[in-house]
Amino acid sequence: MCEDLGFERLLSEEGFFARLLGRSPSGGGREPLYGADLPVVLLTGGPGMGKGRLLRAVRDSFATKVPVIHLDCASPVYADRAEPEPGARSAATEALVEVARRLSTWQGTGGSFAFPRFFTGLAMIATGVTGGTPDAVAAEVERYEELPQKQRFRGLGAGDFWRGVLRGAIRNLLTTLSGQTLDPYSASVSTALLDALFAGLAPRGRAELARIYGAYPGAAGQPEHGLRGLAADFQAGGDERELAESFLFRALRQDIEAAYASASGWLRRVGRPGLLLDHAEAPLGEQLLRAVLTDRRGGQRDRVVVVGTARRADGGAFLYGGLPPREVPAPAEFRPADGGPPEWSPRTGAEADRAPLAGGVLLLRMPFLTGDQLRRETERVQRPAQPEHGANRRRMDAAVARLSGGRPHTVIRLAAAAAAFRMPADANDREILDAPLRLTGDGVPERPVADVLLQELIMEQLPVRLPAEHHDQWLDLLTHLSVAHDKECADVLLRHHQSGHVHRLTAHHVARLLTDTGWPSCERHFIGDFGLRQLLVHRLYGLRPDGAAWYADHHLLRDHYTARVAAAGRTGGGPAADGGGRTGDGGRTAGTGPVTGTGSATHAGSATHTGSGADADAPDGAAFRSVVAHRMNHHLVSGGVDDVVRYLAATLPGRPEEWCAELLEIAQAPYPGGADTRRERARGLVAAEGPALRRTVDQLLHAVWLCEERTRPTGRETARTLAKLLDLLSIMEFDGAGQLGRTATEWSGLAENEQPLLRCTCTDQLGRRR
């Protein structure tokens, strides 16, 4: 796998990161972007968009030229290191210590970094160590003894204004107190530690500590007060601890800044240092981002390039101070495909220090792969194609493009699985999802690529705020929700599949969690990402033999909307246009089984209704113009094809424009597993009974269904079929027939160019990504 797949322009010699860091991957200097005031750059994109891959590529490309530290904010290692001494350590402090330790061993241009300011704060919070005795505090402080001074400058002479903060000085002093009787956590221990920190410091060293820690809230310019307050806040926990941790992060950045701003640093150091925060949506990452953004909003300057990841498209709710994002000036954003980075400057004015943090970020929208990039990746992993397999490879490329939507990680996995796969004739794209994929590693068995993707995109990237009691059922819930269209539809499924659970998620909760995780929304599909929805639909059909879980979910929704239609009829909302021709009976008559004509009976009813399909109007925000259309959609895909045909044939006369819109809504549905007879049925090769109008509507329904599913090519043949069938209808003897000629032209043009007939957010994005 090419690490920079899709990132070539960002990582190039003249690319965004070369200018942001002030140095190219080959070591050449570059004019830095944005001057002394820097935005925090957030890479935005959902699972599989390559945020972590890009951060690793930045580290690998630049880390030998400028100091670049990569931190995984979701790693449990920092909390694990803090656990033995919860009063003196935290996940945040351990992560900051990790950054300082790596920079203290930096061997590139300018040499290693020292962290005396940061070390001073760490030493003070060490007074919260278990026992609180001088020996215990000294042992804790000794963990950081390599940080205050560069390794090669141990024992600097009088010219170094940090002299006195040397190896062993604090331990030696505190050890002399160990024989005395001191109460654990008493002021005597803190006083002794402060004396040790300040003993022997040159005036400039004292002034620097005064500048840093004298600015701590409540210190009134006195560094000793600031350090005592820092330790007290850290030990208090909660918001007070977060304030102390944020201040330590400031001290660390000030140490880095000092290494560049000094006379020797100005001569010897080049570019800008970088801190790359992977999984920055995790609590630790959000805390670090909030700290640096708050400091910079308040006027604190440093040259550390902070790049984090953000699943949410808006960068994260914490950026907006509790206000709806639409009420806050939009952050600057950069789409690599649109050219160079935008202008950026910090927000100014009287209210700037209280403005939402969104003004301090630049959102870098992670790029989807272009068609050329996608083809190059599939060609890279394909075996050399024989001429007779050329058509199969083109078919596979198109299938990978549709199922991935250009999402880089999905492209990589699907392309690898498809390398030796032969697509059956006239197959649905989802056939690829059963292709075996062997991941790297000894003894790793092959697994269907669908299972790998679901594990990597869902189970390994659970929503940060998903309650623990729902972790085990998250994938199952999303699987059932793959057939939902709007929140009402989703709530019906959630109530059913969480029956008996004390803690339940609603459609509102799930929609918010999906947004937080970076999955897009769509006005017609509850699972708004086309590729993710296909993965989940595929899993749903395979959950139980013969697609039983699939049919059960669609039947559940069909029955719900049947009851809605019946209720509308009872309350005077017009005739119950349920496709059953029976007002108020809920459609409880014998119907057909699965679409293929085999399977258990379902209740459906005959379609002798002659009224409008919009009798039972859908509420605002629903995915369908009527409850009837919603019901018919689920009935279509769960065994009621003939009923839907009868309904459509009965409701066409007199309302061709409304009817066409309703047809598109009904037919925007996935096709179940098993043999697909739609193409033959659309072409009239499957015997159908009834008058000419009904037979033609039958064929048209199946042609439209093929176009709307978006998981197979349509092309010229289907376009011709659409045009022919609509033209036939346009010359029949019913009211408004002639209006269908224009529809024939429009729909056939869209189908010929592989465009959806009914547009929605996810199908529009699908077309643009390709």
Short mmCIF file of C-alpha atoms in Angstrom, two decimals, residues 330-537:
data_model
loop_
_atom_site.label_atom_id
_atom_site.label_comp_id
_atom_site.label_asym_id
_atom_site.label_seq_id
_atom_site.Cartn_x
_atom_site.Cartn_y
_atom_site.Cartn_z
CA ALA A 330 -17.56 29.20 10.07
CA PRO A 331 -13.94 28.14 10.57
CA ALA A 332 -11.58 28.55 7.66
CA GLU A 333 -11.39 25.41 5.59
CA PHE A 334 -9.07 23.94 2.99
CA ARG A 335 -10.03 21.42 0.33
CA PRO A 336 -6.83 20.20 -1.33
CA ALA A 337 -8.59 19.63 -4.64
CA ASP A 338 -9.54 23.32 -4.79
CA GLY A 339 -5.96 24.60 -4.89
CA GLY A 340 -3.74 26.25 -2.30
CA PRO A 341 -4.55 26.84 1.36
CA PRO A 342 -6.80 29.77 2.24
CA GLU A 343 -5.89 32.98 3.98
CA TRP A 344 -6.12 32.76 7.76
CA SER A 345 -5.75 35.23 10.58
CA PRO A 346 -6.79 35.12 14.23
CA ARG A 347 -10.04 36.73 15.26
CA THR A 348 -9.53 40.18 16.77
CA GLY A 349 -11.70 42.69 18.59
CA ALA A 350 -13.02 43.33 22.06
CA GLU A 351 -14.83 39.99 22.24
CA ALA A 352 -12.04 37.89 20.72
CA ASP A 353 -10.90 36.43 24.05
CA ARG A 354 -14.40 35.07 24.71
CA ALA A 355 -15.22 34.00 21.15
CA PRO A 356 -15.79 30.31 20.40
CA LEU A 357 -12.62 28.36 19.74
CA ALA A 358 -13.69 27.66 16.15
CA GLY A 359 -11.97 30.88 15.07
CA GLY A 360 -8.58 29.37 15.88
CA VAL A 361 -8.76 26.36 13.58
CA LEU A 362 -8.27 25.57 9.93
CA LEU A 363 -10.32 22.59 8.78
CA LEU A 364 -8.49 20.49 6.21
CA ARG A 365 -11.13 18.37 4.48
CA MET A 366 -9.65 14.94 3.89
CA PRO A 367 -9.78 14.25 0.15
CA PHE A 368 -11.70 11.42 -1.43
CA LEU A 369 -9.76 9.57 -4.10
CA THR A 370 -10.27 10.79 -7.64
CA GLY A 371 -11.19 8.37 -10.39
CA ASP A 372 -7.58 8.27 -11.59
CA GLN A 373 -6.22 7.61 -8.10
CA LEU A 374 -8.78 4.89 -7.55
CA ARG A 375 -7.90 3.18 -10.84
CA ARG A 376 -4.19 3.36 -10.07
CA GLU A 377 -4.75 1.66 -6.71
CA THR A 378 -6.88 -1.12 -8.19
CA GLU A 379 -4.30 -1.63 -10.96
CA ARG A 380 -1.50 -1.74 -8.41
CA VAL A 381 -2.97 -4.73 -6.59
CA GLN A 382 -4.50 -6.51 -9.58
CA ARG A 383 -2.74 -9.43 -11.16
CA PRO A 384 -1.63 -8.75 -14.74
CA ALA A 385 -4.89 -8.85 -16.67
CA GLN A 386 -5.31 -11.15 -19.62
CA PRO A 387 -7.19 -9.60 -22.55
CA GLU A 388 -10.27 -11.71 -21.88
CA HIS A 389 -10.40 -10.39 -18.33
CA GLY A 390 -10.31 -6.72 -19.33
CA ALA A 391 -14.08 -6.36 -19.14
CA ASN A 392 -14.10 -7.98 -15.70
CA ARG A 393 -11.47 -5.58 -14.45
CA ARG A 394 -13.39 -2.56 -15.70
CA ARG A 395 -16.48 -3.95 -13.99
CA MET A 396 -14.51 -4.48 -10.79
CA ASP A 397 -13.08 -0.96 -10.93
CA ALA A 398 -16.57 0.47 -11.25
CA ALA A 399 -17.84 -1.68 -8.38
CA VAL A 400 -14.97 -0.63 -6.10
CA ALA A 401 -15.66 3.01 -6.99
CA ARG A 402 -19.35 2.74 -6.15
CA LEU A 403 -19.02 0.74 -2.94
CA SER A 404 -16.15 2.86 -1.61
CA GLY A 405 -17.35 6.25 -2.77
CA GLY A 406 -13.64 7.11 -3.01
CA ARG A 407 -13.09 6.56 0.74
CA PRO A 408 -9.35 5.69 0.70
CA HIS A 409 -9.29 2.87 3.26
CA THR A 410 -12.30 1.17 1.68
CA VAL A 411 -10.71 1.48 -1.75
CA ILE A 412 -7.53 -0.16 -0.51
CA ARG A 413 -9.35 -3.09 1.10
CA LEU A 414 -11.83 -3.67 -1.74
CA ALA A 415 -9.13 -3.40 -4.41
CA ALA A 416 -7.01 -6.00 -2.60
CA ALA A 417 -9.96 -8.38 -2.18
CA ALA A 418 -11.03 -7.91 -5.79
CA ALA A 419 -7.56 -8.68 -7.20
CA ALA A 420 -8.38 -12.34 -7.87
CA PHE A 421 -12.16 -12.02 -7.91
CA ARG A 422 -14.29 -12.70 -10.97
CA MET A 423 -17.58 -10.84 -10.99
CA PRO A 424 -20.51 -13.08 -12.00
CA ALA A 425 -22.46 -11.93 -15.03
CA ASP A 426 -24.97 -9.17 -14.27
CA ALA A 427 -23.98 -9.29 -10.60
CA ASN A 428 -24.72 -6.75 -7.93
CA ASP A 429 -21.67 -4.85 -6.70
CA ARG A 430 -22.20 -6.32 -3.23
CA GLU A 431 -20.95 -9.67 -4.57
CA ILE A 432 -17.42 -8.30 -4.01
CA LEU A 433 -18.05 -8.06 -0.28
CA ASP A 434 -17.85 -11.85 0.04
CA ALA A 435 -14.40 -11.92 -1.61
CA PRO A 436 -11.71 -13.23 0.78
CA LEU A 437 -9.05 -10.85 2.03
CA ARG A 438 -5.80 -11.91 3.67
CA LEU A 439 -4.32 -9.27 5.94
CA THR A 440 -0.61 -9.10 6.59
CA GLY A 441 0.79 -11.13 9.45
CA ASP A 442 1.74 -14.73 10.07
CA GLY A 443 -1.13 -17.09 10.65
CA VAL A 444 -3.81 -14.49 9.88
CA PRO A 445 -6.66 -16.33 8.20
CA GLU A 446 -8.55 -15.05 5.21
CA ARG A 447 -11.81 -13.26 5.98
CA PRO A 448 -14.53 -11.82 3.77
CA VAL A 449 -13.62 -8.24 3.00
CA ALA A 450 -17.01 -7.10 4.35
CA ASP A 451 -16.12 -8.47 7.80
CA VAL A 452 -12.75 -6.74 7.72
CA LEU A 453 -14.27 -3.40 6.77
CA LEU A 454 -17.03 -3.60 9.38
CA GLN A 455 -14.45 -4.37 12.04
CA GLU A 456 -12.14 -1.54 10.98
CA LEU A 457 -14.72 1.13 10.16
CA ILE A 458 -17.25 0.46 12.94
CA MET A 459 -16.02 -1.73 15.78
CA GLU A 460 -12.55 -0.18 15.92
CA GLN A 461 -13.97 3.35 15.62
CA LEU A 462 -16.88 3.36 18.01
CA PRO A 463 -18.38 6.77 18.76
CA VAL A 464 -16.45 8.43 21.57
CA ARG A 465 -19.67 9.18 23.48
CA LEU A 466 -21.35 5.80 22.92
CA PRO A 467 -22.29 4.48 26.40
CA ALA A 468 -20.36 1.33 27.32
CA GLU A 469 -23.55 -0.72 27.66
CA HIS A 470 -24.19 -0.26 23.93
CA HIS A 471 -20.73 -1.18 22.65
CA ASP A 472 -21.56 -4.83 22.03
CA GLN A 473 -24.79 -4.10 20.15
CA TRP A 474 -23.69 -1.07 18.12
CA LEU A 475 -22.91 -3.02 14.94
CA ASP A 476 -26.15 -4.99 15.17
CA LEU A 477 -28.22 -1.84 15.64
CA LEU A 478 -26.60 -0.16 12.66
CA THR A 479 -27.13 -3.30 10.61
CA HIS A 480 -30.88 -3.19 11.21
CA LEU A 481 -30.94 0.57 10.64
CA SER A 482 -29.53 0.08 7.14
CA VAL A 483 -33.13 -0.31 5.90
CA ALA A 484 -34.35 2.87 7.63
CA HIS A 485 -34.97 6.13 5.82
CA ASP A 486 -35.81 8.75 8.45
CA LYS A 487 -35.97 9.03 12.24
CA GLU A 488 -39.51 7.66 12.53
CA CYS A 489 -38.52 4.64 10.51
CA ALA A 490 -35.35 4.22 12.59
CA ASP A 491 -37.21 4.50 15.90
CA VAL A 492 -39.56 1.67 14.89
CA LEU A 493 -36.56 -0.60 14.32
CA LEU A 494 -34.74 0.53 17.46
CA ARG A 495 -37.73 -0.09 19.72
CA HIS A 496 -38.10 -3.57 18.30
CA HIS A 497 -34.45 -4.57 18.45
CA GLN A 498 -33.86 -3.09 21.92
CA SER A 499 -36.97 -4.62 23.42
CA GLY A 500 -36.21 -5.78 26.96
CA HIS A 501 -33.16 -3.52 27.33
CA VAL A 502 -33.13 -1.10 30.24
CA HIS A 503 -30.91 1.40 28.43
CA ARG A 504 -32.06 2.20 24.92
CA LEU A 505 -30.87 4.43 22.13
CA THR A 506 -33.33 6.50 20.12
CA ALA A 507 -32.97 7.53 16.50
CA HIS A 508 -31.96 10.98 17.70
CA HIS A 509 -29.15 9.48 19.80
CA VAL A 510 -27.91 7.27 16.97
CA ALA A 511 -28.02 10.09 14.43
CA ARG A 512 -25.97 12.29 16.75
CA LEU A 513 -23.45 9.51 17.38
CA LEU A 514 -23.09 8.88 13.65
CA THR A 515 -22.46 12.59 13.09
CA ASP A 516 -19.90 12.65 15.92
CA THR A 517 -18.13 9.70 14.29
CA GLY A 518 -17.92 11.52 10.98
CA TRP A 519 -20.49 9.63 8.95
CA PRO A 520 -22.44 11.93 6.62
CA SER A 521 -26.19 12.38 6.74
CA CYS A 522 -28.70 12.09 3.92
CA GLU A 523 -32.27 13.32 3.73
CA ARG A 524 -33.49 10.01 2.25
CA HIS A 525 -31.38 7.45 4.10
CA PHE A 526 -30.84 7.16 7.84
CA ILE A 527 -27.39 5.62 7.22
CA GLY A 528 -26.26 8.49 5.04
CA ASP A 529 -23.04 7.04 3.63
CA PHE A 530 -23.72 4.93 0.56
CA GLY A 531 -20.76 2.55 1.00
CA LEU A 532 -21.41 1.97 4.70
CA ARG A 533 -25.06 1.32 3.98
CA GLN A 534 -24.18 -1.33 1.39
CA LEU A 535 -21.90 -3.07 3.88
CA LEU A 536 -24.67 -3.12 6.48
CA VAL A 537 -27.36 -4.22 4.01
#
